[in-house]
Tab-separated table of C-alpha atoms in Angstrom:
chain	number	residue	atom	x	y	z
P	1	MET	CA	121.672	114.169	79.625
P	2	ARG	CA	119.206	113.882	76.771
P	3	GLU	CA	117.949	110.336	77.369
P	4	TYR	CA	118.577	107.290	79.573
P	5	ASN	CA	116.611	104.084	79.122
P	6	ILE	CA	116.106	101.198	81.551
P	7	VAL	CA	114.228	97.980	80.799
P	8	ILE	CA	113.141	95.924	83.812
P	9	THR	CA	112.098	92.302	83.260
P	10	GLY	CA	110.832	89.482	85.435
P	11	VAL	CA	107.703	87.544	86.266
P	12	GLY	CA	104.581	88.512	88.133
P	13	GLY	CA	105.030	88.915	91.867
P	14	GLN	CA	108.752	89.734	91.827
P	15	GLY	CA	108.362	93.477	92.300
P	16	VAL	CA	109.155	94.633	88.762
P	17	LEU	CA	106.577	97.422	88.769
P	18	THR	CA	107.650	98.621	92.220
P	19	ALA	CA	111.261	98.818	91.044
P	20	ALA	CA	110.205	100.877	88.025
P	21	ASN	CA	108.255	103.297	90.210
P	22	ILE	CA	111.172	103.727	92.622
P	23	LEU	CA	113.607	104.495	89.815
P	24	GLY	CA	111.103	106.820	88.163
P	25	TRP	CA	110.603	108.826	91.353
P	26	ALA	CA	114.357	108.971	91.942
P	27	ALA	CA	114.873	110.357	88.435
P	28	LEU	CA	112.099	112.894	88.983
P	29	ARG	CA	113.693	114.057	92.240
P	30	ALA	CA	116.975	114.426	90.365
P	31	GLY	CA	115.287	116.908	88.040
P	32	TYR	CA	114.749	114.794	84.917
P	33	LYS	CA	111.701	114.457	82.724
P	34	VAL	CA	110.407	110.924	83.360
P	35	ARG	CA	108.251	108.462	81.453
P	36	LEU	CA	107.210	104.981	82.642
P	37	GLY	CA	105.593	102.154	80.715
P	38	GLU	CA	104.756	98.528	81.456
P	39	VAL	CA	103.306	95.298	80.107
P	40	HIS	CA	101.893	93.148	82.901
P	41	GLY	CA	101.319	89.836	81.171
P	42	MET	CA	99.770	87.211	83.439
P	43	SER	CA	101.224	88.835	86.528
P	44	GLN	CA	99.179	86.812	88.985
P	45	ARG	CA	100.288	83.538	87.376
P	46	PHE	CA	104.023	84.170	87.222
P	47	GLY	CA	103.641	85.478	83.681
P	48	SER	CA	106.223	87.614	81.922
P	49	VAL	CA	106.399	91.277	82.977
P	50	ILE	CA	108.391	94.105	81.412
P	51	SER	CA	108.587	97.731	82.542
P	52	TYR	CA	110.275	100.729	80.969
P	53	VAL	CA	111.885	103.654	82.768
P	54	ARG	CA	112.962	106.578	80.594
P	55	PHE	CA	114.364	109.876	81.813
P	56	GLY	CA	116.376	112.846	80.591
P	57	GLU	CA	115.827	116.179	78.884
P	58	ASP	CA	114.276	114.877	75.654
P	59	VAL	CA	112.077	111.939	76.643
P	60	TYR	CA	108.544	111.739	75.297
P	61	GLY	CA	107.263	108.196	74.716
P	62	SER	CA	106.894	105.711	77.571
P	63	MET	CA	108.151	102.645	75.668
P	64	VAL	CA	111.874	102.040	75.227
P	65	PRO	CA	112.542	101.429	71.517
P	66	GLU	CA	114.230	98.164	70.609
P	67	GLY	CA	118.012	98.434	70.723
P	68	LYS	CA	117.932	101.598	72.849
P	69	ALA	CA	118.066	100.392	76.477
P	70	ASP	CA	121.225	101.562	78.239
P	71	VAL	CA	120.703	98.958	80.929
P	72	MET	CA	118.496	95.954	81.608
P	73	LEU	CA	117.543	95.080	85.179
P	74	SER	CA	116.297	91.497	85.178
P	75	PHE	CA	114.739	89.578	88.049
P	76	GLU	CA	115.037	86.234	86.215
P	77	PRO	CA	117.649	84.968	83.710
P	78	VAL	CA	115.374	83.715	80.921
P	79	GLU	CA	113.258	86.867	81.170
P	80	ALA	CA	116.445	88.835	80.452
P	81	LEU	CA	116.998	86.705	77.364
P	82	ARG	CA	113.367	87.075	76.290
P	83	TYR	CA	113.711	90.840	75.999
P	84	ILE	CA	117.363	91.092	74.945
P	85	ASN	CA	116.323	92.862	71.735
P	86	TYR	CA	115.667	96.018	73.781
P	87	LEU	CA	119.290	96.295	74.953
P	88	LYS	CA	121.661	98.435	72.931
P	89	GLU	CA	124.946	96.952	71.783
P	90	GLY	CA	127.510	97.428	74.552
P	91	GLY	CA	124.795	98.003	77.162
P	92	MET	CA	124.722	96.647	80.709
P	93	VAL	CA	122.588	93.874	82.191
P	94	VAL	CA	122.102	93.344	85.935
P	95	VAL	CA	120.593	89.894	86.537
P	96	ASN	CA	119.222	87.933	89.462
P	97	THR	CA	120.674	84.518	88.597
P	98	LYS	CA	118.073	82.526	90.574
P	99	PRO	CA	115.798	80.946	87.921
P	100	ILE	CA	112.055	80.485	88.079
P	101	VAL	CA	111.537	77.298	86.071
P	102	PRO	CA	108.436	77.432	83.835
P	103	VAL	CA	105.840	74.672	83.995
P	104	GLN	CA	106.745	73.575	80.455
P	105	VAL	CA	110.305	72.874	81.610
P	106	SER	CA	109.116	70.969	84.697
P	107	MET	CA	106.936	68.829	82.449
P	108	GLY	CA	109.827	68.082	80.092
P	109	MET	CA	108.230	70.013	77.206
P	110	ALA	CA	111.005	72.599	76.986
P	111	LYS	CA	114.614	73.105	78.035
P	112	TYR	CA	115.783	75.866	80.361
P	113	PRO	CA	119.100	77.260	79.055
P	114	SER	CA	122.086	77.302	81.382
P	115	LEU	CA	123.244	80.563	82.891
P	116	ASP	CA	126.451	80.284	80.872
P	117	GLU	CA	124.437	79.983	77.657
P	118	ILE	CA	122.375	83.068	78.534
P	119	ARG	CA	125.433	85.082	79.502
P	120	LYS	CA	127.200	84.086	76.286
P	121	VAL	CA	124.379	85.534	74.174
P	122	PHE	CA	124.605	88.855	76.000
P	123	GLU	CA	128.380	89.111	75.968
P	124	GLU	CA	129.140	87.714	72.505
P	125	ASP	CA	126.128	88.719	70.420
P	126	PHE	CA	125.334	92.051	72.085
P	127	LYS	CA	128.784	92.945	73.479
P	128	ALA	CA	126.941	93.598	76.748
P	129	LYS	CA	128.506	93.922	80.190
P	130	TRP	CA	127.054	91.370	82.624
P	131	ILE	CA	126.523	91.669	86.381
P	132	GLY	CA	124.924	88.458	87.626
P	133	PHE	CA	124.425	87.232	91.183
P	134	ASN	CA	121.817	85.514	93.349
P	135	ALA	CA	119.834	88.539	94.490
P	136	GLU	CA	117.191	86.381	96.193
P	137	GLU	CA	119.821	84.908	98.482
P	138	LEU	CA	120.930	88.388	99.511
P	139	ALA	CA	117.298	89.452	99.981
P	140	GLU	CA	116.758	86.568	102.383
P	141	LYS	CA	119.896	87.640	104.233
P	142	ALA	CA	118.401	91.136	104.512
P	143	GLY	CA	115.223	89.723	106.040
P	144	HIS	CA	112.842	88.601	103.285
P	145	VAL	CA	112.855	87.511	99.650
P	146	VAL	CA	110.439	90.367	98.896
P	147	THR	CA	113.416	92.755	99.000
P	148	THR	CA	114.991	91.155	95.916
P	149	ASN	CA	114.012	94.206	93.870
P	150	THR	CA	115.768	96.490	96.376
P	151	VAL	CA	118.924	94.364	96.171
P	152	LEU	CA	118.931	94.682	92.380
P	153	ILE	CA	118.303	98.421	92.508
P	154	GLY	CA	121.257	98.788	94.852
P	155	ALA	CA	123.456	96.932	92.366
P	156	LEU	CA	122.142	99.060	89.510
P	157	THR	CA	123.302	102.283	91.173
P	158	GLN	CA	126.918	101.081	90.974
P	159	ILE	CA	127.207	100.484	87.250
P	160	PRO	CA	129.470	102.852	85.299
P	161	GLU	CA	127.820	106.077	84.143
P	162	PHE	CA	124.515	105.373	85.905
P	163	PRO	CA	123.098	108.898	86.212
P	164	LEU	CA	121.182	108.609	89.502
P	165	ASP	CA	122.996	109.013	92.790
P	166	ALA	CA	122.642	106.031	95.114
P	167	GLU	CA	121.604	108.292	97.987
P	168	HIS	CA	118.755	109.795	95.924
P	169	VAL	CA	117.489	106.292	95.219
P	170	ARG	CA	117.903	105.307	98.864
P	171	GLU	CA	115.712	108.214	100.008
P	172	VAL	CA	112.964	107.259	97.565
P	173	ILE	CA	112.994	103.661	98.814
P	174	LYS	CA	112.638	104.892	102.403
P	175	ILE	CA	109.406	106.715	101.599
P	176	SER	CA	108.092	104.052	99.194
P	177	VAL	CA	108.038	101.044	101.514
P	178	PRO	CA	106.014	100.586	104.732
P	179	PRO	CA	107.774	102.114	107.778
P	180	LYS	CA	108.296	98.702	109.389
P	181	ALA	CA	110.122	97.507	106.234
P	182	VAL	CA	112.536	100.436	105.868
P	183	GLU	CA	115.415	98.913	107.812
P	184	MET	CA	115.141	95.608	105.951
P	185	ASN	CA	115.101	97.351	102.580
P	186	MET	CA	118.081	99.518	103.472
P	187	LYS	CA	120.038	96.392	104.340
P	188	ALA	CA	118.984	94.813	101.040
P	189	PHE	CA	119.994	97.955	99.140
P	190	ASP	CA	123.435	97.943	100.751
P	191	LEU	CA	123.915	94.237	100.021
P	192	GLY	CA	123.155	94.920	96.354
P	193	ILE	CA	125.688	97.748	96.295
P	194	LYS	CA	128.312	95.504	97.858
P	195	ALA	CA	127.653	92.673	95.389
P	196	ALA	CA	127.993	94.984	92.386
P	197	LYS	CA	131.176	96.563	93.721
P	198	GLU	CA	132.750	93.140	94.200
P	199	ILE	CA	131.830	92.068	90.651
P	200	LEU	CA	133.004	95.339	89.111
P	201	GLY	CA	136.134	95.474	91.227
P	202	LEU	CA	135.277	98.862	92.727
């Protein structure tokens, strides 16, 4: 495999950077050349965050070029839409459908688009395949909302042609989280896998 590109989007505090590091280490353990890049934004104030994970045989730059992402992993629906220009036509998007409503929307200064409107842009304009579910709800079922990123990573491993084995990713998660949080994260990972399988009909 010459190149595989993942764009991860969300807001500060959701675990975007942790997810990127986990996937990067999993790709490295699988024998690929790996490059990571990130833009933090106002991460401590729920600002927009985007990370890039690139791996393969011929990967050099850390930033995913626009229109070249094979998959987008998004922790928030509007953040997926914000960076849709990175996704290639026919790519895949895995989305946590639980919104984080910006202050401007709460104050009536802006409108938050419906999930159907966001999905329509991906599916009709970009011919993208959409996997959307409430990952936060599953994270809470696993033990804590902090495992939302692990839920989404679990779902990501089930998409067609994803080049990293789920068990490789699982092992990296085990050594990346505190020992007391391993069991909770493994449950979250499995819940993400189950959700994706149900959506994909696997």
